[in-house]
Short mmCIF file of C-alpha atoms in Angstrom, two decimals:
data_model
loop_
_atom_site.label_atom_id
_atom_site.label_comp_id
_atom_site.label_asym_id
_atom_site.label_seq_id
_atom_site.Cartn_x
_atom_site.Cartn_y
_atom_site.Cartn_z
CA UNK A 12 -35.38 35.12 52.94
CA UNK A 13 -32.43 32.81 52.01
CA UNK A 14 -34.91 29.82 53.37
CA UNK A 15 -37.29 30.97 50.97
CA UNK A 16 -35.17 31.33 47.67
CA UNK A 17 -33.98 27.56 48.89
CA UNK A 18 -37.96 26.43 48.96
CA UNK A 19 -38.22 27.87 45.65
CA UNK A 20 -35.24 25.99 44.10
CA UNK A 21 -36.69 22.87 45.44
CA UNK A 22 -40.49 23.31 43.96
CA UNK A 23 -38.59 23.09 40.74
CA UNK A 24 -39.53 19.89 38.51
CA UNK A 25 -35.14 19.70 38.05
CA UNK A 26 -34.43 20.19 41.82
CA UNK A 27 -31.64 17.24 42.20
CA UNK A 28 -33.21 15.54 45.26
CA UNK A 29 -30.15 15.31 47.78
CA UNK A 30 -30.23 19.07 48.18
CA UNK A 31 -33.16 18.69 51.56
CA UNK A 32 -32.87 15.90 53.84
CA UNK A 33 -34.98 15.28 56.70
CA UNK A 34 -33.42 16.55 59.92
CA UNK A 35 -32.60 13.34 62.40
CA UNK A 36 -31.79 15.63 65.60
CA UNK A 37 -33.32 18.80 67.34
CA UNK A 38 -30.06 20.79 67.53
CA UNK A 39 -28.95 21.16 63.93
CA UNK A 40 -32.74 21.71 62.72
CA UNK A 41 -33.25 25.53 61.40
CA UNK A 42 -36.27 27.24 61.49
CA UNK A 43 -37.84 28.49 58.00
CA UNK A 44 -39.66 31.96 58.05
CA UNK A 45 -43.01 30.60 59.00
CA UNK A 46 -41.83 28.31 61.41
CA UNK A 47 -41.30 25.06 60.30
CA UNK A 48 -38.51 22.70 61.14
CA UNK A 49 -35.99 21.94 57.90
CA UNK A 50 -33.14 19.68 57.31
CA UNK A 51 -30.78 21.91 55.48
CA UNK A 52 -28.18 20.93 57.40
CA UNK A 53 -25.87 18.23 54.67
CA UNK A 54 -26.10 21.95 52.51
CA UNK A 55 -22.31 23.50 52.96
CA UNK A 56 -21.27 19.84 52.20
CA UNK A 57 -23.21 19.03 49.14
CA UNK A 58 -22.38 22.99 48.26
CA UNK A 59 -18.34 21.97 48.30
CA UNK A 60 -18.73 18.64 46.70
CA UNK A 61 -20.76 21.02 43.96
CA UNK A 62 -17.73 23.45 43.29
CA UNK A 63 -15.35 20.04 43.48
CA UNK A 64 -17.51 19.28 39.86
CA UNK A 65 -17.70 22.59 38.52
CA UNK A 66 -13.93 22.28 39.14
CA UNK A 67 -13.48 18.91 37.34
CA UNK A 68 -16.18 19.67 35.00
CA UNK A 69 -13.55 22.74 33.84
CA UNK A 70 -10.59 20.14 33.84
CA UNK A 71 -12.90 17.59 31.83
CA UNK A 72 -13.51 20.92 29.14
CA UNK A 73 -10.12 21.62 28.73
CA UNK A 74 -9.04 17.33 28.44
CA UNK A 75 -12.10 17.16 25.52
CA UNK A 76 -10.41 20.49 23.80
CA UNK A 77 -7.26 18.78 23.66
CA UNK A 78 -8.54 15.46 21.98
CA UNK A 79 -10.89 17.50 20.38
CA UNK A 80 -8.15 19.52 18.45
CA UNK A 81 -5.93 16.38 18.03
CA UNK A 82 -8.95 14.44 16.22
CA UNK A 83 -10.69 17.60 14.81
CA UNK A 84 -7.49 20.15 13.88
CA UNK A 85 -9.56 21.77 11.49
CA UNK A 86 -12.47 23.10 14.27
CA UNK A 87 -11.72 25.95 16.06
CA UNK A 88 -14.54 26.90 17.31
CA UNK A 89 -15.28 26.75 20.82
CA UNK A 90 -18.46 28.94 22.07
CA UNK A 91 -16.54 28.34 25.67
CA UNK A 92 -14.10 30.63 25.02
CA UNK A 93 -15.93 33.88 25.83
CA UNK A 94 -17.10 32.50 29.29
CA UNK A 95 -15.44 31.89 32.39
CA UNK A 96 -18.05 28.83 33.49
CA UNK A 97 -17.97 25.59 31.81
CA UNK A 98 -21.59 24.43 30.91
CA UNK A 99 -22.70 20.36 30.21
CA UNK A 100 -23.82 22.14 26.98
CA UNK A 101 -20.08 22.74 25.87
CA UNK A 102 -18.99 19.42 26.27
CA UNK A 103 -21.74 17.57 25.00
CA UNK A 104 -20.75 19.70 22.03
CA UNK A 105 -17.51 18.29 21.87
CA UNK A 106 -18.42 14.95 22.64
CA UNK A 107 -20.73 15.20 19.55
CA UNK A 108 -18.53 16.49 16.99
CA UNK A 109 -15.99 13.88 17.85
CA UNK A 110 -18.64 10.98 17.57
CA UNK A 111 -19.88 12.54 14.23
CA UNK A 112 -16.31 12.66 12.81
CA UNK A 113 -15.80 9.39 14.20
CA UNK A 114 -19.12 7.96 12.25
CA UNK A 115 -17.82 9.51 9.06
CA UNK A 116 -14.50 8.02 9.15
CA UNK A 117 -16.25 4.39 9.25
CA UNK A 118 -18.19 5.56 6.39
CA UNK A 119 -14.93 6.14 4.39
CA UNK A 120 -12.92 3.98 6.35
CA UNK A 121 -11.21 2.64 2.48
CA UNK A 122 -10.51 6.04 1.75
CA UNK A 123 -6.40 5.44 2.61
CA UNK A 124 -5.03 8.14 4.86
CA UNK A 125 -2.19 10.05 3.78
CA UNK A 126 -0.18 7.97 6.10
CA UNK A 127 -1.18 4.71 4.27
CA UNK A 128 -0.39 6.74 1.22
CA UNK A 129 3.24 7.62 2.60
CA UNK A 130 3.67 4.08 3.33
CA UNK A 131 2.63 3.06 -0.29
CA UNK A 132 5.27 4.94 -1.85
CA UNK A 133 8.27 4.14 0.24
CA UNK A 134 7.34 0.37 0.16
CA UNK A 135 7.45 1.36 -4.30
CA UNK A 136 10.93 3.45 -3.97
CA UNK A 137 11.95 -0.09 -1.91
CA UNK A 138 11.18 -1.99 -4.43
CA UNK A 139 12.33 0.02 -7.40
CA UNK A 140 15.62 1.67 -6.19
CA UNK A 141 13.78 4.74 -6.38
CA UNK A 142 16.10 7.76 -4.41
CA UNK A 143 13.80 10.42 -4.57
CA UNK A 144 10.28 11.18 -5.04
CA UNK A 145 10.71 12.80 -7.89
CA UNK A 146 11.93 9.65 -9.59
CA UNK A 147 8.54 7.44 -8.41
CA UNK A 148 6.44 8.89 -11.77
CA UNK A 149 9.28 8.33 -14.11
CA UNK A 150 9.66 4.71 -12.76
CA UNK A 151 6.56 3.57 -12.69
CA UNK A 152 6.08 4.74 -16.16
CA UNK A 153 9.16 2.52 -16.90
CA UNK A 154 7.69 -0.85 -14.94
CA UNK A 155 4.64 -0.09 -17.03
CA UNK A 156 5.91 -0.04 -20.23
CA UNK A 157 7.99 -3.01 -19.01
CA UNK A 158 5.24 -5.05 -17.74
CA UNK A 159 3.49 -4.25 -21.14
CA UNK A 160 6.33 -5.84 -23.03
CA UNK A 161 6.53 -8.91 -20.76
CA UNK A 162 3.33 -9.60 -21.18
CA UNK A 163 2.28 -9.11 -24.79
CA UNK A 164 5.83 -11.38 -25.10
CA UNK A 165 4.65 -14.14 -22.82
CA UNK A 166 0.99 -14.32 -24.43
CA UNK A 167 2.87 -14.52 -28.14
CA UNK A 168 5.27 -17.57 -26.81
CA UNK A 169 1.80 -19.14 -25.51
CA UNK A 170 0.12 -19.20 -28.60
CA UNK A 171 2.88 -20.11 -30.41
CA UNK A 172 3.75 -22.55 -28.09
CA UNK A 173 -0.53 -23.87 -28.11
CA UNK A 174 -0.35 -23.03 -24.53
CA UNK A 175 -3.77 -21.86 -22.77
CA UNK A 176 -3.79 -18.16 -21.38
CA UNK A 177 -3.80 -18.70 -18.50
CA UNK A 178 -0.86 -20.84 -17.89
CA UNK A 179 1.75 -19.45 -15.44
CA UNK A 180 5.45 -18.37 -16.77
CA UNK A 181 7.17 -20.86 -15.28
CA UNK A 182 4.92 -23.46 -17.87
CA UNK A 183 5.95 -21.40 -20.56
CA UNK A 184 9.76 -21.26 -19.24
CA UNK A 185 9.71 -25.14 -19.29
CA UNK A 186 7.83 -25.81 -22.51
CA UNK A 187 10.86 -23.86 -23.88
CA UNK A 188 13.57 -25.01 -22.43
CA UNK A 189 12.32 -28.89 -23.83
CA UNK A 190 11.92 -27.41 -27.44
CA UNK A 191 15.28 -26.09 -27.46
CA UNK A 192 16.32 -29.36 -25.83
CA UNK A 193 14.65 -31.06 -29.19
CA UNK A 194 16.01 -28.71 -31.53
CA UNK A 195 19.77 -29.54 -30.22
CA UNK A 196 19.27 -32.88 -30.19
CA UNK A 197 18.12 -32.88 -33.65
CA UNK A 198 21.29 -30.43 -35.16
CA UNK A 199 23.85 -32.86 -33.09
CA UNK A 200 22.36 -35.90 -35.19
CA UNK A 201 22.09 -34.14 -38.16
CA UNK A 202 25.34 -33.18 -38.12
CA UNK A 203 26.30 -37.10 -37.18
CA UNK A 204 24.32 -38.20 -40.26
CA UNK A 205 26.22 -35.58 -42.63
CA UNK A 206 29.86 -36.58 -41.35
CA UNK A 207 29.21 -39.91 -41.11
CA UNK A 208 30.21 -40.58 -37.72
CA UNK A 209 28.40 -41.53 -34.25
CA UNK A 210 31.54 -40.39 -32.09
CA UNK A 211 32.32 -36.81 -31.44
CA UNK A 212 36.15 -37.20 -31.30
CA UNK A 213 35.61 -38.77 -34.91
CA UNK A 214 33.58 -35.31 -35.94
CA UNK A 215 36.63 -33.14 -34.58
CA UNK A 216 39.24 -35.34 -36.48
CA UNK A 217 37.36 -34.86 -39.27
CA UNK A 218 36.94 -31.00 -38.96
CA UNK A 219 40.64 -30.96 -38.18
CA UNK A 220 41.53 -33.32 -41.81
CA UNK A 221 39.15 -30.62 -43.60
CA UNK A 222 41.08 -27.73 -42.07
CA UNK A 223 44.70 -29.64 -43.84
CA UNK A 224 42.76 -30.22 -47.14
CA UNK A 225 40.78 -27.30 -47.90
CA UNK A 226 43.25 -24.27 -47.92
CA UNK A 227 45.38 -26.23 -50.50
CA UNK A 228 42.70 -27.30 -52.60
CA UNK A 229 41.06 -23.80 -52.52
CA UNK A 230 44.13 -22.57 -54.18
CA UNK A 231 44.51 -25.04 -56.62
CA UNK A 232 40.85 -24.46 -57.77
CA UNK A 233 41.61 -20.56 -57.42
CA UNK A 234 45.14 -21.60 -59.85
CA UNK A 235 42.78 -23.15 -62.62
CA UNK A 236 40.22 -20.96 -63.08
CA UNK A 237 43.31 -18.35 -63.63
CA UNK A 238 45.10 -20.86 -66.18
CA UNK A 239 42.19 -21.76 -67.96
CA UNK A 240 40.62 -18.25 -67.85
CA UNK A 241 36.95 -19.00 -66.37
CA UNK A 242 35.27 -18.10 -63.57
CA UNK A 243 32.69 -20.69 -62.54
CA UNK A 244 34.31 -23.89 -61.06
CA UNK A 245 31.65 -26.44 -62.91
CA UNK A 246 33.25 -24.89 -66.23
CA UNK A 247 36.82 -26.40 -65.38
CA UNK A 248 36.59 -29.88 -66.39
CA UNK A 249 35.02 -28.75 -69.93
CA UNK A 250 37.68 -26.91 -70.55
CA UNK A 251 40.68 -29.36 -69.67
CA UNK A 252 38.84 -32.29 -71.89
CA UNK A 253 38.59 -29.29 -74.63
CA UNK A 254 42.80 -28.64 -74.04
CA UNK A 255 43.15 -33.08 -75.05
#
């Protein structure tokens, strides 16, 4: 009877084919029910290597549960729960929703994670002197409003300055630093041309003589418009020519 279930199993289109083997010797050969010589002999072996792979097949189930909760925390599921035996089915489940969650993340692969987001804002609080993360909104409201001012500030100076748009700050910086250059340069000769004088220990004499002189001569002006009763200095020498 037990030969019989075994010829059944291997008319099967899915009978794996190392299950009968052609016997080699007379001694080990076994008789089927109607008489016929069989070579079941290899069975207890390929029987124990079987239960070796249901065994590793259950180790393999519970290593693809582990990734499979690591990569997909969110899926609980597992129809293997409820049963004792592990089938292909179960894993090739597994297998399959990791591959599919796999595909999608290469899909959205510039969707940033939240640990590219972490890394955004401590890289900001770095830059910033930001302490807390309650202080990152506040500041970058500040480096916005300053970056606002900056740069409505540097497109006025290069305008004013006939600068294109699109020249960098440190253009700008220069052109600047030359005009004010000019402008010096033109108040220090300026200043020559009104005192008279080429040398600059000449101009500080000078300021020094006008410190001696004017005091006095302020207070003899101030004396004379007392005396002669007036008030606007140009009115002064009418009035001593009127006292002849």
């Amino acid at each position: 009877k037990i030969l019989s279930q075994i010829d059944s199993i291997l008319q099967r289109p899915r009978a794996p084919p190392l299950i009968f083997r052609p016997s080699k010797g007379p001694v080990q050969n076994y008789i089927k029910e109607n008489g016929q010589r069989c070579g079941f002999e290899h069975l207890p072996l390929t029987i124990e290597m079987w239960a070796d792979q249901l065994t590793a097949l259950k180790d393999l189930h519970r290593s693809l549960r582990k990734l499979s909760l690591e990569l997909l925390p969110w899926n609980t599921s597992d129809p293997q729960d409820k049963r004792e035996s592990v089938r292909v089915e179960d894993l090739q489940l597994i297998v399959d929703a990791i591959l599919e969650e796999s595909e999608n993340k290469e899909k959205n692969s510039q969707t940033p994670s939240l640990q590219t987001l972490s890394a955004i804002v401590s890289h900001f609080q770095k830059l910033f002197d930001v302490n807390s993360l309650n202080g990152v909104y506040p500041r970058m409201n500040e480096v916005y409003i300053k970056l606002g001012e900056m740069t409505n500030a540097m497109r006025n100076l290069q305008e004013l300055l006939e600068l294109d748009s699109s020249a960098p700050p440190t253009v700008v910086v220069n052109t600047v630093g030359k005009l004010c250059d000019i402008i010096n340069k033109n108040v220090t000769e300026q200043v020559q041309q009104l005192l008279g004088t080429q040398d600059i220990h000449s101009i500080i004499n000078k300021l020094e003589e006008h410190e001696c002189f004017f005091p006095p001569f302020q207070a003899l002006i101030q004396d004379l418009l007392c005396l002669l009763e007036i008030s606007n200095v140009d009115d002064i020498l009418p009035a001593v020519q009127n006292l002849k």
